[in-house]
Amino acid sequence: MNPEEGELRPQLLDRFGLCVETAGVESLDDRVRLMQRREAFDADPTGFLRSVADENERMARRIRTGRVNLPAVRMPRHLRSFISELCIENFVAGHRADLVMEQAALALAALNSAPEVTVDHIRQVASMVLVHRRRDAQPPPPPPLEDSQHEANDPPQDLPPDEKPPQEPQAGSDAGQPPSPGPDRTDPTPDEDSPSPDRGAQKPDRCEDRIFEIGATFKVKPLSVPKDRLFRRGSGRRSRTRVSQKQGRYVKSCMNRQNGDIALDATLRAAAPYQKVRGNGNGNGLCVKLTEADVRGKIREKRIGNFIFFAVDASGSMGAGAAWPRPRGPSCRFYWTPTRSGTGWP
């Protein structure tokens, strides 16, 4: 995935069995070796593949052997408790992490030709299982409001009006000194621009949403759809198209007759050249003899409405250019999804 697109939701991340974070090579020798190997591949791809064929064959043979040994690998019972403890300590939600860690440990033990899973196998796969499922400590629930807190702020109801307890002075005011009346106060008026303790206390924890000004209006380009040979149904005032109904403007004729909409003028023009050959029925020259091949149909056009789909890309990648230079960290992430099959993990 691309980290600039933002993190995936936890319920989607939990679907991936293992996660591996990768980053660019920072060692000088490794970067030089990378360039040399790339140049060797570009110069002779066949020779380069031949040089690593033995190593690839050894790895493939090891994987095939692990698939054969997987059904015989045993998982001790106490190690299952160890797996559950690891998941609980990392505040993993659900039980998919326990199952994935068990299957990954079995696969690693089979790959190493071990008869049973050990603690080292679990520790090696735990980081790939928990890196995208690990969460911070769950915050404790807020304490319920007690009735004593409300009663402490309210005056007793049983006392008469004259015997109510005096109100405590407000915080920040000097005890024993009555507040000075408004017109005769001598305190300097605080500056509106100067920060106050109350304003600092009300500062939000996160940045507020930014509201942009409305841009200038512009003229919308007319929507024109090129004509085609498709027949449609509908009504509107935007685009002109062919219709399969007996509505609209008659534009041309065709050989196919649809909905019994016959073009009389085109039919007469098609039958006129053959009247002498066919002969008249009564001999007075007033009858036109038609055949099936002479009948023509009408092609009509009318205006119909358009379905406009307006899409806005509001993802984080649209603002990725403002975050340059890119932050340091993993540049790519790979996820694998485990499958349950007779041969183990793919």
C-alpha positions as CSV (number, residue, x, y, z in Angstrom):
1,M,0.0,0.0,0.0
2,N,1.0,3.6,-0.3
3,P,1.4,5.2,3.2
4,E,0.5,8.6,1.7
5,E,-3.0,7.3,1.1
6,G,-3.5,7.0,4.9
7,E,-3.9,4.0,7.2
8,L,-6.6,1.4,6.5
9,R,-9.4,0.9,8.9
10,P,-8.8,-1.6,11.8
11,Q,-11.5,-3.9,10.6
12,L,-9.9,-4.2,7.2
13,L,-6.3,-4.5,8.6
14,D,-7.4,-7.5,10.7
15,R,-8.3,-9.3,7.5
16,F,-4.7,-9.5,6.5
17,G,-2.8,-12.4,8.1
18,L,0.8,-11.0,8.1
19,C,2.3,-7.6,7.5
20,V,5.9,-6.7,6.6
21,E,7.2,-3.2,6.6
22,T,9.9,-2.3,4.1
23,A,12.1,0.7,3.6
24,G,14.8,2.0,1.3
25,V,18.4,0.8,1.7
26,E,20.5,3.3,3.6
27,S,23.8,1.4,3.7
28,L,26.3,2.8,1.2
29,D,27.7,-0.7,0.3
30,D,24.3,-2.1,-0.2
31,R,23.2,0.7,-2.5
32,V,26.4,0.2,-4.6
33,R,25.8,-3.5,-4.7
34,L,22.2,-2.9,-5.8
35,M,23.3,-0.7,-8.8
36,Q,25.9,-3.4,-9.8
37,R,23.4,-6.2,-9.8
38,R,20.9,-4.1,-11.7
39,E,23.5,-3.3,-14.4
40,A,24.4,-7.0,-14.6
41,F,20.8,-7.9,-15.2
42,D,20.4,-5.3,-17.9
43,A,23.6,-6.4,-19.6
44,D,22.8,-10.2,-19.6
45,P,19.4,-11.1,-18.2
46,T,19.8,-14.8,-19.0
47,G,23.2,-15.0,-17.4
48,F,22.0,-13.2,-14.3
49,L,19.1,-15.6,-13.8
50,R,21.4,-18.5,-14.3
51,S,23.7,-17.3,-11.5
52,V,20.8,-17.2,-9.0
53,A,19.0,-20.4,-10.3
54,D,20.7,-22.6,-7.7
55,E,19.7,-20.5,-4.8
56,N,16.1,-20.2,-6.1
57,E,15.9,-24.0,-6.5
58,R,17.2,-24.6,-3.0
59,M,14.5,-22.3,-1.6
60,A,11.8,-23.9,-3.7
61,R,12.9,-27.4,-2.6
62,R,12.8,-26.3,1.0
63,I,9.2,-25.0,0.6
64,R,8.1,-28.2,-1.0
65,T,9.6,-30.2,1.9
66,G,7.9,-27.9,4.4
67,R,4.5,-28.5,2.8
68,V,5.0,-32.3,3.1
69,N,6.0,-32.0,6.8
70,L,3.3,-29.5,7.8
71,P,0.6,-32.1,8.8
72,A,3.0,-33.8,11.1
73,V,4.1,-30.7,13.0
74,R,2.7,-30.6,16.6
75,M,1.7,-27.5,18.6
76,P,2.2,-28.0,22.4
77,R,-0.7,-26.9,24.5
78,H,1.2,-24.5,26.7
79,L,2.4,-22.6,23.6
80,R,-1.2,-21.8,22.7
81,S,-1.5,-20.1,26.0
82,F,1.6,-18.1,25.3
83,I,0.1,-17.0,21.9
84,S,-3.0,-15.8,23.7
85,E,-1.0,-13.9,26.3
86,L,0.9,-12.1,23.5
87,C,-2.3,-11.0,21.8
88,I,-3.8,-9.8,25.1
89,E,-0.7,-7.8,26.0
90,N,-0.9,-6.0,22.7
91,F,-4.6,-5.3,23.1
92,V,-5.6,-7.1,20.0
93,A,-9.3,-7.0,19.1
94,G,-10.9,-10.3,18.2
95,H,-9.4,-13.8,17.9
96,R,-8.0,-13.8,14.3
97,A,-4.5,-12.8,15.5
98,D,-4.4,-15.9,17.7
99,L,-5.4,-18.2,14.8
100,V,-3.0,-16.6,12.4
101,M,-0.1,-16.7,14.8
102,E,-0.6,-20.4,15.4
103,Q,-0.8,-21.2,11.7
104,A,2.3,-19.1,10.9
105,A,4.3,-20.8,13.7
106,L,3.3,-24.2,12.4
107,A,4.3,-23.2,8.8
108,L,7.7,-21.9,10.1
109,A,8.4,-25.0,12.0
110,A,7.6,-27.1,9.0
111,L,9.8,-24.9,6.8
112,N,12.7,-25.6,9.3
113,S,11.9,-29.3,9.4
114,A,11.1,-29.2,13.1
115,P,8.9,-31.8,14.7
116,E,7.0,-29.3,16.9
117,V,6.6,-25.6,17.4
118,T,8.9,-23.8,19.8
119,V,8.9,-20.4,21.5
120,D,11.4,-19.1,19.0
121,H,9.1,-19.9,16.1
122,I,6.3,-18.0,17.8
123,R,8.5,-15.0,18.5
124,Q,9.7,-14.8,14.9
125,V,6.2,-14.7,13.5
126,A,4.6,-12.5,16.3
127,S,6.0,-9.3,14.9
128,M,4.4,-9.9,11.5
129,V,1.1,-10.8,13.1
130,L,0.9,-8.0,15.6
131,V,2.5,-5.0,13.7
132,H,-0.8,-4.0,12.1
133,R,-3.1,-5.2,14.9
134,R,-1.3,-3.7,17.9
135,R,-3.3,-1.1,19.7
136,D,-2.7,1.2,22.7
137,A,-4.1,0.5,26.1
138,Q,-7.8,0.8,26.2
139,P,-8.8,3.9,28.1
140,P,-10.8,3.3,31.2
141,P,-14.5,4.1,31.1
142,P,-15.5,7.5,32.5
143,P,-16.6,7.2,36.2
144,P,-20.4,7.5,36.7
145,L,-21.7,10.8,38.1
146,E,-22.5,10.4,41.8
147,D,-25.4,12.0,43.4
148,S,-23.2,13.4,46.1
149,Q,-21.4,15.7,43.6
150,H,-24.7,17.3,42.6
151,E,-25.8,17.6,46.2
152,A,-22.6,19.3,47.2
153,N,-23.2,22.2,44.8
154,D,-26.9,22.6,45.7
155,P,-28.0,24.4,49.0
156,P,-29.8,22.2,51.5
157,Q,-33.6,22.2,51.0
158,D,-34.5,21.8,54.7
159,L,-33.0,25.1,55.9
160,P,-35.2,28.2,56.0
161,P,-34.4,31.0,53.6
162,D,-32.6,33.1,56.3
163,E,-30.3,30.3,57.4
164,K,-28.9,29.2,54.0
165,P,-25.1,28.8,54.1
166,P,-23.1,31.7,52.6
167,Q,-21.8,31.3,49.1
168,E,-18.1,30.5,48.8
169,P,-16.0,33.1,47.0
170,Q,-15.1,32.4,43.4
171,A,-11.7,31.0,42.5
172,G,-9.2,33.8,41.9
173,S,-10.8,36.4,44.1
174,D,-9.3,37.5,47.4
175,A,-11.0,36.0,50.5
176,G,-12.6,38.5,52.8
177,Q,-12.7,41.3,50.3
178,P,-16.1,42.2,48.9
179,P,-16.2,42.7,45.1
180,S,-16.0,46.3,44.1
181,P,-19.0,47.7,42.2
182,G,-18.8,47.9,38.5
183,P,-18.7,51.7,37.9
184,D,-16.1,52.4,40.7
185,R,-13.7,49.6,39.8
186,T,-10.1,50.6,39.3
187,D,-8.8,47.4,37.7
188,P,-7.3,48.0,34.3
189,T,-9.3,46.8,31.3
190,P,-7.7,43.8,29.8
191,D,-6.6,44.0,26.2
192,E,-8.8,42.1,23.8
193,D,-5.7,40.9,21.9
194,S,-3.9,39.7,25.0
195,P,-4.3,36.0,25.8
196,S,-6.4,35.1,28.8
197,P,-6.3,31.9,31.0
198,D,-9.9,31.2,30.0
199,R,-9.1,31.3,26.3
200,G,-6.2,28.9,26.8
201,A,-8.3,26.5,28.7
202,Q,-10.8,26.4,25.9
203,K,-8.3,25.6,23.2
204,P,-9.4,22.5,21.3
205,D,-7.2,19.4,21.2
206,R,-7.2,19.1,17.5
207,C,-7.2,21.6,14.6
208,E,-10.4,23.0,13.5
209,D,-11.8,22.4,10.0
210,R,-10.8,24.9,7.4
211,I,-13.6,26.5,5.5
212,F,-12.7,27.8,2.0
213,E,-14.3,30.8,0.3
214,I,-16.7,30.3,-2.5
215,G,-15.0,30.5,-5.8
216,A,-15.9,32.6,-8.8
217,T,-18.7,31.3,-11.0
218,F,-18.0,30.1,-14.5
219,K,-20.0,29.2,-17.6
220,V,-20.7,25.5,-17.9
221,K,-19.9,24.0,-21.3
222,P,-22.9,22.6,-23.1
223,L,-23.2,18.8,-22.9
224,S,-23.3,17.4,-26.4
225,V,-23.4,13.7,-27.0
226,P,-22.4,12.4,-30.5
227,K,-25.1,10.7,-32.3
228,D,-25.1,6.9,-32.7
229,R,-27.3,4.2,-34.0
230,L,-28.8,3.1,-30.7
231,F,-32.5,3.4,-30.1
232,R,-33.5,4.7,-26.7
233,R,-36.6,5.6,-24.7
234,G,-37.1,8.7,-22.6
235,S,-37.9,12.3,-22.8
236,G,-36.1,15.6,-22.0
237,R,-34.4,18.6,-23.6
238,R,-30.7,17.8,-23.8
239,S,-29.5,15.3,-26.4
240,R,-31.0,14.2,-29.6
241,T,-31.1,10.5,-30.2
242,R,-33.0,7.8,-32.1
243,V,-36.1,6.5,-30.4
244,S,-38.0,3.2,-30.9
245,Q,-41.4,4.8,-30.4
246,K,-43.9,6.5,-32.7
247,Q,-42.9,9.9,-31.3
248,G,-40.4,12.4,-32.5
249,R,-39.4,13.8,-35.8
250,Y,-39.2,11.6,-38.9
251,V,-35.7,11.9,-40.3
252,K,-35.1,9.0,-42.6
253,S,-36.3,5.6,-43.7
254,C,-34.9,2.1,-43.3
255,M,-35.6,-1.4,-44.4
256,N,-36.5,-2.6,-40.9
257,R,-40.0,-1.9,-39.7
258,Q,-40.3,-1.3,-36.0
259,N,-43.6,-0.9,-34.1
260,G,-45.6,-0.8,-37.4
261,D,-44.3,2.7,-38.1
262,I,-44.4,2.6,-41.9
263,A,-42.8,5.3,-44.1
264,L,-45.3,5.7,-46.8
265,D,-43.2,8.1,-49.0
266,A,-40.2,5.8,-48.9
267,T,-42.4,2.7,-49.6
268,L,-43.9,4.3,-52.7
269,R,-40.5,5.4,-54.0
270,A,-39.2,1.9,-53.6
271,A,-42.2,0.3,-55.5
272,A,-42.5,2.9,-58.3
273,P,-39.7,1.6,-60.6
274,Y,-41.3,-1.9,-60.8
275,Q,-44.9,-1.0,-61.6
276,K,-44.7,-1.6,-65.3
277,V,-43.1,-5.0,-64.8
278,R,-45.6,-6.0,-62.1
279,G,-48.7,-4.7,-64.0
280,N,-51.8,-3.0,-62.6
281,G,-54.6,-4.9,-61.1
282,N,-57.5,-3.2,-63.0
283,G,-55.6,-1.6,-65.9
284,N,-56.5,2.0,-65.2
285,G,-53.1,3.0,-63.8
286,L,-54.4,4.1,-60.5
287,C,-53.3,1.1,-58.4
288,V,-49.8,0.7,-57.0
289,K,-48.8,-2.9,-56.5
290,L,-46.6,-3.4,-53.5
291,T,-44.5,-6.4,-52.3
292,E,-43.0,-7.2,-48.9
293,A,-39.6,-5.9,-50.1
294,D,-41.0,-2.4,-50.8
295,V,-42.2,-1.6,-47.3
296,R,-40.0,0.8,-45.4
297,G,-40.0,1.9,-41.8
298,K,-39.5,5.3,-40.2
299,I,-36.5,6.4,-38.1
300,R,-37.4,9.1,-35.6
301,E,-35.3,11.3,-33.4
302,K,-36.2,13.3,-30.3
303,R,-34.5,14.9,-27.4
304,I,-34.0,13.0,-24.1
305,G,-32.4,13.8,-20.8
306,N,-28.9,12.9,-19.7
307,F,-27.8,11.2,-16.5
308,I,-24.9,13.3,-15.1
309,F,-22.6,11.6,-12.5
310,F,-20.5,14.1,-10.6
311,A,-17.5,12.5,-8.7
312,V,-15.2,14.3,-6.3
313,D,-11.9,12.8,-5.3
314,A,-11.4,13.8,-1.6
315,S,-8.8,11.2,-0.7
316,G,-5.6,12.1,1.1
317,S,-3.5,11.6,-2.1
318,M,-5.0,14.8,-3.6
319,G,-3.1,16.8,-0.9
320,A,0.1,14.7,-1.0
321,G,1.9,17.4,-2.9
322,A,1.6,19.8,0.0
323,A,3.4,17.4,2.3
324,W,6.7,17.4,0.5
325,P,9.3,16.5,1.5
326,R,8.1,13.1,2.3
327,P,8.4,12.0,5.9
328,R,11.0,9.4,6.8
329,G,9.7,6.0,7.5
330,P,8.5,2.8,5.8
331,S,8.0,3.4,2.1
332,C,5.9,0.3,1.3
333,R,3.9,-2.3,3.1
334,F,3.0,-5.8,2.0
335,Y,0.1,-7.8,3.3
336,W,-0.7,-11.5,3.0
337,T,-4.0,-13.2,3.5
338,P,-3.8,-16.7,4.9
339,T,-5.9,-19.5,3.4
340,R,-6.9,-22.8,5.0
341,S,-6.1,-25.7,2.7
342,G,-4.8,-29.2,2.9
343,T,-1.3,-28.1,2.0
344,G,-1.0,-25.4,4.6
345,W,-0.2,-21.7,3.8
346,P,0.4,-20.7,0.2
